[in-house]
Amino acid sequence: MEPLERYRPIVDDFEAFRAACERPLPSAVRVNTIKATAERVRRALDEADIAYDPVDWHDGLFVLPEDSPGANWPYFHGWVHGQEEVSAVPATVLDPQPGERVWDACAAPGSKTTQLAALMDDDGAVVATDNNLGRISALRTNTERLGATSIAVTHEDARNHSLKPFGGETYDRALVDVPCSCEGTIRKNPDAFEDWSLSHVEGIAGVQKGILKRAVEATAPGGTVVYSTCTFAPEENEAVLDFALEETACELVEYDLPLAHRPGVTEWEDEAYDPSVRTAKRIYPHHNDTGGFFCAKLEVTGE
Amino acid sequence: MSDESTTFTRLPATADEREDPERATRAEVLDFWTERFGVDPETFADYTFWERGAGKLWIYRGDPPSPVDVEGLGMTFLRTRQEHWKPTLEAAQRFGAHATKNVIHLDDEAARAFVAGEDRERDWDGDWGYLIVTHDIAGAVEPIGVGLYVYGELRSQVPKGRRREV
């Protein structure tokens, strides 16, 4: 089933949206600042004759119009990591600082995990959780290649995440980049709609709520939680935030994002959500020529 | 989801604190890097060393209570419990720039062959054994990985999964 049509009521310039979803997305890489600077990566790409385009909102991202990352020197050195533009959004919104404790609730394959470690100058603790050992293997491979020493990997269901291995300490921040219906990745994964069904959307929304709830609980009062998906479905986005506002000790907060975006929707089909879900940001493929994404910033209130 | 293989045990500081006589100590690890590669022990002041399984050491930027039962704790670092200790490719890339001896510098062609996993005959005046291999990239010297120099040959130690035709 092709799900895009259901978003006609909430997406402006719907035909441009649909057309953008049909265009393939070029590869992009993020500079791994644990091992290199953007300047050295530019020089290394020049030496390797790899064309690259800067991205205006983030000086550590390059679009590779002709290549994919892999068999070249900057990749071998772990100076770059293949990561789509919008995928780099949630870690920058979480804005972790050196020395902090951070939980990445759904970490594999580790693009955002390693970005968190890099933002912290690889100083602090990033606990990276995933429930799938095969995907954990990919996460471990990426952690190694990028030279991150501050990442600990746990294999568990994020909904039941245990603080025990590290002495029961809570987190300063948590990234909740949940498994989702992945509609926004259609430009990278042309088969993203093949398994789409409303029952899958509704089922996975239950998992998302459980993970976000655990993240709010595991984060100290005053701490920050970022919730993100790569889907357009309000059931997996604003409805999950609405649940967290109702059931956990948190509130949504404003943040700046230098990419074109639209606010979260407060009404969808027969549902109405808390008005503060408007602080969440919807990123559509036709506005920035990227994938689709959803990102919200929450503060843990403690009561 | 716990079994022995996911248990990380912090290295004892010195031999006096050691319960398992085969386990490396932190002091021995620092001595190894100083003696073999001339790396100042201060380089590792903010890191702890952990053993998982027999002889596989990991380096972690943190100091949680030992043991820790997790799937990964920082980065693989050094293979011990064998006659000649062997740094991982990741350790060479991340910390090899601090090395001042037993470093072999390759030209572009030889560096590509090394990354592809090729063993090459070449001259080397220094010690036999594990060397940190470097090349020039983007205007500076950068460590690539670990080579084994024996019998007039530099043997690439790049793990199969990391080999590339760059």
PDB file of C-alpha atoms in Angstrom, chain B residues 11-16 18 24-35 41 49 85:
ATOM      1  CA  LEU B  11      42.573  -4.469  34.508  1.00  0.00           C
ATOM      2  CA  PRO B  12      44.193  -4.359  37.937  1.00  0.00           C
ATOM      3  CA  ALA B  13      46.502  -1.378  38.405  1.00  0.00           C
ATOM      4  CA  THR B  14      49.564  -3.484  39.221  1.00  0.00           C
ATOM      5  CA  ALA B  15      50.609  -7.116  39.680  1.00  0.00           C
ATOM      6  CA  ASP B  16      50.004  -6.836  43.452  1.00  0.00           C
ATOM      7  CA  ARG B  18      46.040  -9.193  40.299  1.00  0.00           C
ATOM      8  CA  ALA B  24      47.625  -7.956  32.003  1.00  0.00           C
ATOM      9  CA  THR B  25      47.847  -5.039  34.418  1.00  0.00           C
ATOM     10  CA  ARG B  26      47.314  -1.399  33.624  1.00  0.00           C
ATOM     11  CA  ALA B  27      50.984  -0.759  34.424  1.00  0.00           C
ATOM     12  CA  GLU B  28      52.057  -3.436  31.930  1.00  0.00           C
ATOM     13  CA  VAL B  29      49.843  -1.987  29.215  1.00  0.00           C
ATOM     14  CA  LEU B  30      51.271   1.505  29.724  1.00  0.00           C
ATOM     15  CA  ASP B  31      54.809   0.042  29.734  1.00  0.00           C
ATOM     16  CA  PHE B  32      54.093  -1.814  26.503  1.00  0.00           C
ATOM     17  CA  TRP B  33      53.036   1.357  24.677  1.00  0.00           C
ATOM     18  CA  THR B  34      56.015   3.270  26.062  1.00  0.00           C
ATOM     19  CA  GLU B  35      58.620   0.617  25.352  1.00  0.00           C
ATOM     20  CA  PRO B  41      51.575   7.015  29.489  1.00  0.00           C
ATOM     21  CA  PHE B  49      41.453  -0.823  30.221  1.00  0.00           C
ATOM     22  CA  TRP B  85      51.192  -8.152  22.269  1.00  0.00           C
TER      23      TRP B  85
END
